[in-house]
């Protein structure tokens, strides 16, 4: 089964820009399959943040953006705010007929 | 407003069974694939199962294949997950999630609305 690897944690000061990486393989991201991102605020359910690598659902601020290159994808957050403190998960094709999530990244706003 | 409300979680003994339900409203249920995703305490998200909008195609993670059944009643706008032979490793919050379209294609599939989850604890 294909895997997605994320850094366990990232941090940044208010107003700064942070990026969260999601490293896959030639079996998922590198093969061109879509990457999606979810935000999970403390104690709440996940929320779709970015779909199809770089598209935002309505209501998601344009401070959030996605990109991809080769076997990796990235989530960028600009103008960091305290309310952005959360766990972030990437998701893509997992092999066979499955989807897979990355291990998640905890964002701390300093 | 799109709403997904899970129910049916609770404490179950190892080897036992449980059926989760997810009642939905605010969209044409039969037109969307649905999924179950779980999250063990302090851990990340794990895809469990998905079902097409019509209910004729089902998909399972290897970790639950053969032990779980996913189904839906489009007349009742309700999604189900029947889980058997439960072990401690199945303890988690189980989220019901709406797919972005009628079919489940793992190459492009994402979940655009999530319920608040139902907690399953497997313990003696």
Coordinates of C-alpha atoms in Angstrom, one line a residue:
Chain A
X1 CA 0.0 0.0 0.0
X2 CA 1.2 3.5 -0.9
X3 CA 2.2 5.8 1.9
X4 CA 2.2 9.6 2.4
X5 CA 4.7 11.1 4.8
X6 CA 4.2 14.4 6.6
X7 CA 6.4 16.2 9.2
X8 CA 5.0 15.6 12.7
X9 CA 5.0 19.3 13.5
X10 CA 5.6 22.8 12.1
X11 CA 5.4 26.1 13.7
X12 CA 5.4 29.8 12.8
X13 CA 4.7 33.2 14.3
X14 CA 1.5 35.2 13.5
X15 CA 1.6 36.8 10.1
X16 CA 4.3 34.4 8.8
X17 CA 4.1 31.8 6.0
X18 CA 4.4 28.1 6.7
X19 CA 4.4 25.1 4.5
X20 CA 3.6 21.5 5.2
X21 CA 4.9 18.8 2.9
X22 CA 3.4 15.6 1.9
X23 CA 5.8 13.1 0.4
X24 CA 4.4 10.2 -1.6
X25 CA 5.8 8.0 -4.4
X26 CA 5.5 7.2 -8.0
X27 CA 2.5 5.1 -7.0
X28 CA 0.4 8.0 -5.9
X29 CA 1.4 11.7 -6.2
X30 CA 4.1 11.0 -8.7
X31 CA 1.7 9.1 -10.9
X32 CA -0.5 12.3 -11.1
X33 CA -3.2 11.2 -8.8
X34 CA -5.0 14.0 -6.9
X35 CA -3.9 15.2 -3.5
X36 CA -6.3 16.7 -1.0
X37 CA -5.8 18.5 2.3
X38 CA -7.9 18.5 5.5
X39 CA -7.8 20.7 8.6
X40 CA -8.7 19.3 12.0
X41 CA -9.1 21.9 14.7
X42 CA -8.7 20.6 18.3
X43 CA -11.6 18.4 19.3
X44 CA -13.4 18.7 16.0
X45 CA -14.0 16.7 12.9
X46 CA -11.8 17.1 9.8
X47 CA -12.7 19.8 7.3
X48 CA -11.8 19.8 3.6
X49 CA -9.3 22.5 3.0
X50 CA -7.8 21.9 -0.5
X51 CA -9.0 19.4 -3.1
X52 CA -7.4 18.3 -6.4
X53 CA -4.0 19.6 -5.3
X54 CA -4.8 23.4 -5.5
X55 CA -8.5 24.1 -5.4
X56 CA -10.3 25.6 -2.4
X57 CA -13.9 24.9 -1.4
X58 CA -16.0 27.9 -0.9
X59 CA -15.5 29.5 2.4
X60 CA -11.8 28.6 2.7
X61 CA -9.6 31.7 2.8
X62 CA -7.1 32.3 0.0
X63 CA -4.4 32.3 2.7
X64 CA -4.5 28.5 2.2
X65 CA -3.0 27.1 -1.1
X66 CA -1.8 23.8 -2.4
X67 CA 0.9 22.8 -4.9
X68 CA 2.6 19.6 -6.1
X69 CA 5.8 18.7 -7.7
X70 CA 7.1 15.2 -8.6
X71 CA 6.2 12.8 -5.8
X72 CA 5.4 15.5 -3.3
X73 CA 2.7 18.0 -2.5
X74 CA 2.6 21.1 -0.2
X75 CA 0.2 23.1 1.7
X76 CA 1.1 26.7 2.3
X77 CA -0.5 29.0 4.8
X78 CA 0.2 32.7 4.6
X79 CA -0.6 35.4 7.1
X80 CA -0.6 32.8 9.9
X81 CA -3.3 33.3 12.5
X82 CA -3.8 31.8 15.9
X83 CA -7.0 30.1 14.7
X84 CA -4.9 28.1 12.2
X85 CA -3.5 26.0 15.0
X86 CA -4.7 22.5 14.1
X87 CA -3.6 19.2 12.6
X88 CA -3.4 19.1 8.8
X89 CA -3.7 15.9 6.8
X90 CA -3.0 15.1 3.1
X91 CA -4.8 12.4 1.3
X92 CA -4.2 10.6 -2.0
X93 CA -4.5 7.3 -3.8
X94 CA -3.4 4.4 -1.6
X95 CA -3.0 1.5 -4.0
X96 CA -5.6 -1.1 -5.0
X97 CA -9.0 0.5 -4.4
X98 CA -8.0 2.5 -1.4
X99 CA -7.2 6.0 -0.4
X100 CA -4.6 6.9 2.2
X101 CA -4.0 9.8 4.5
X102 CA -0.7 11.2 5.6
X103 CA 0.2 10.8 9.3
X104 CA -0.8 14.4 10.0
X105 CA 1.1 17.6 10.9
X106 CA 0.5 19.6 14.0
X107 CA 0.7 23.3 13.3
X108 CA 1.6 25.5 16.3
X109 CA 1.2 29.3 16.1
X110 CA 3.9 30.8 18.3
Chain B
X1 CA -27.4 23.0 5.3
X2 CA -25.6 19.7 4.8
X3 CA -25.6 17.6 8.0
X4 CA -24.2 14.1 8.8
X5 CA -25.0 12.7 12.2
X6 CA -23.4 9.5 13.4
X7 CA -24.8 7.2 16.0
X8 CA -24.4 3.7 17.3
X9 CA -21.0 3.9 18.9
X10 CA -20.3 2.7 22.4
X11 CA -18.4 0.1 24.5
X12 CA -18.2 -3.4 23.1
X13 CA -16.3 -6.4 24.2
X14 CA -13.5 -7.9 22.1
X15 CA -14.9 -10.2 19.5
X16 CA -18.2 -8.4 19.6
X17 CA -20.2 -6.5 16.9
X18 CA -21.5 -3.0 16.4
X19 CA -23.5 -1.2 13.8
X20 CA -22.9 2.5 13.2
X21 CA -25.4 4.7 11.5
X22 CA -25.1 8.1 9.7
X23 CA -28.2 10.1 9.1
X24 CA -27.8 12.7 6.5
X25 CA -29.8 15.8 5.4
X26 CA -29.4 18.8 3.1
X27 CA -28.4 17.0 -0.1
X28 CA -29.5 14.3 -2.5
X29 CA -28.1 11.3 -0.7
X30 CA -28.3 8.8 -3.5
X31 CA -26.2 11.1 -5.7
X32 CA -23.1 10.8 -3.6
X33 CA -20.6 8.2 -2.6
X34 CA -20.1 8.0 1.2
X35 CA -17.3 6.8 3.4
X36 CA -16.3 5.9 6.9
X37 CA -13.0 7.2 8.2
X38 CA -11.7 6.5 11.7
X39 CA -9.2 8.0 14.1
X40 CA -7.7 6.1 17.0
X41 CA -7.1 8.1 20.2
X42 CA -4.2 10.5 19.6
X43 CA -3.6 9.1 16.1
X44 CA -4.2 10.2 12.5
X45 CA -7.0 9.5 10.1
X46 CA -7.5 6.1 8.5
X47 CA -9.9 5.4 5.6
X48 CA -12.1 2.4 6.5
X49 CA -14.7 2.0 3.7
X50 CA -16.6 3.6 0.9
X51 CA -19.8 2.9 -1.0
X52 CA -21.1 4.3 -4.3
X53 CA -24.2 6.4 -4.4
X54 CA -26.4 3.6 -5.7
X55 CA -24.9 1.2 -3.1
X56 CA -23.9 -1.4 -5.7
X57 CA -20.2 -1.0 -5.2
X58 CA -18.4 -1.2 -1.9
X59 CA -14.7 -0.8 -0.9
X60 CA -12.8 -1.7 2.2
X61 CA -9.4 -1.1 3.8
X62 CA -7.4 -4.3 4.3
X63 CA -7.5 -3.8 8.0
X64 CA -11.3 -4.3 8.1
X65 CA -11.9 -6.4 5.0
X66 CA -14.0 -9.5 5.8
X67 CA -15.1 -8.0 9.2
X68 CA -17.0 -5.0 8.1
X69 CA -20.0 -4.4 5.8
X70 CA -20.9 -0.9 4.5
X71 CA -24.5 -0.3 3.3
X72 CA -26.9 2.5 2.7
X73 CA -30.7 3.0 2.6
X74 CA -31.3 5.8 0.1
X75 CA -35.0 5.9 1.1
X76 CA -34.0 6.7 4.6
X77 CA -30.9 8.9 3.8
X78 CA -28.8 6.7 6.1
X79 CA -25.4 5.1 5.8
X80 CA -24.4 2.1 7.9
X81 CA -21.2 0.3 9.0
X82 CA -21.6 -3.1 10.4
X83 CA -18.4 -4.2 12.3
X84 CA -17.8 -7.7 13.5
X85 CA -15.0 -9.5 15.4
X86 CA -13.9 -6.3 17.0
X87 CA -10.5 -5.9 18.7
X88 CA -8.9 -3.1 20.7
X89 CA -7.3 -1.9 17.5
X90 CA -10.7 -0.9 16.2
X91 CA -11.2 1.6 19.1
X92 CA -11.6 5.0 17.4
X93 CA -13.8 7.8 16.5
X94 CA -15.6 6.8 13.4
X95 CA -16.5 9.7 11.0
X96 CA -19.1 9.5 8.3
X97 CA -18.0 11.6 5.3
X98 CA -19.7 12.6 2.0
X99 CA -17.9 12.1 -1.2
X100 CA -17.7 14.7 -3.9
X101 CA -19.5 12.7 -6.5
X102 CA -21.7 9.6 -7.1
X103 CA -18.8 7.2 -7.7
X104 CA -15.8 6.3 -5.6
X105 CA -12.6 6.4 -7.6
X106 CA -9.6 6.3 -5.3
X107 CA -7.5 8.2 -7.8
X108 CA -9.5 11.4 -7.4
X109 CA -11.8 10.8 -4.4
X110 CA -12.1 13.3 -1.6
X111 CA -14.6 13.9 1.2
X112 CA -16.2 17.4 1.3
X113 CA -18.4 17.2 4.4
X114 CA -17.8 15.2 7.6
X115 CA -19.9 14.3 10.6
X116 CA -18.9 14.9 14.2
X117 CA -18.1 11.3 14.7
X118 CA -19.2 8.4 16.9
X119 CA -16.8 6.8 19.4
X120 CA -16.2 3.1 19.5
X121 CA -14.4 1.5 22.4
X122 CA -13.5 -2.1 22.4
X123 CA -12.6 -3.3 25.8
X124 CA -13.4 -6.0 28.3

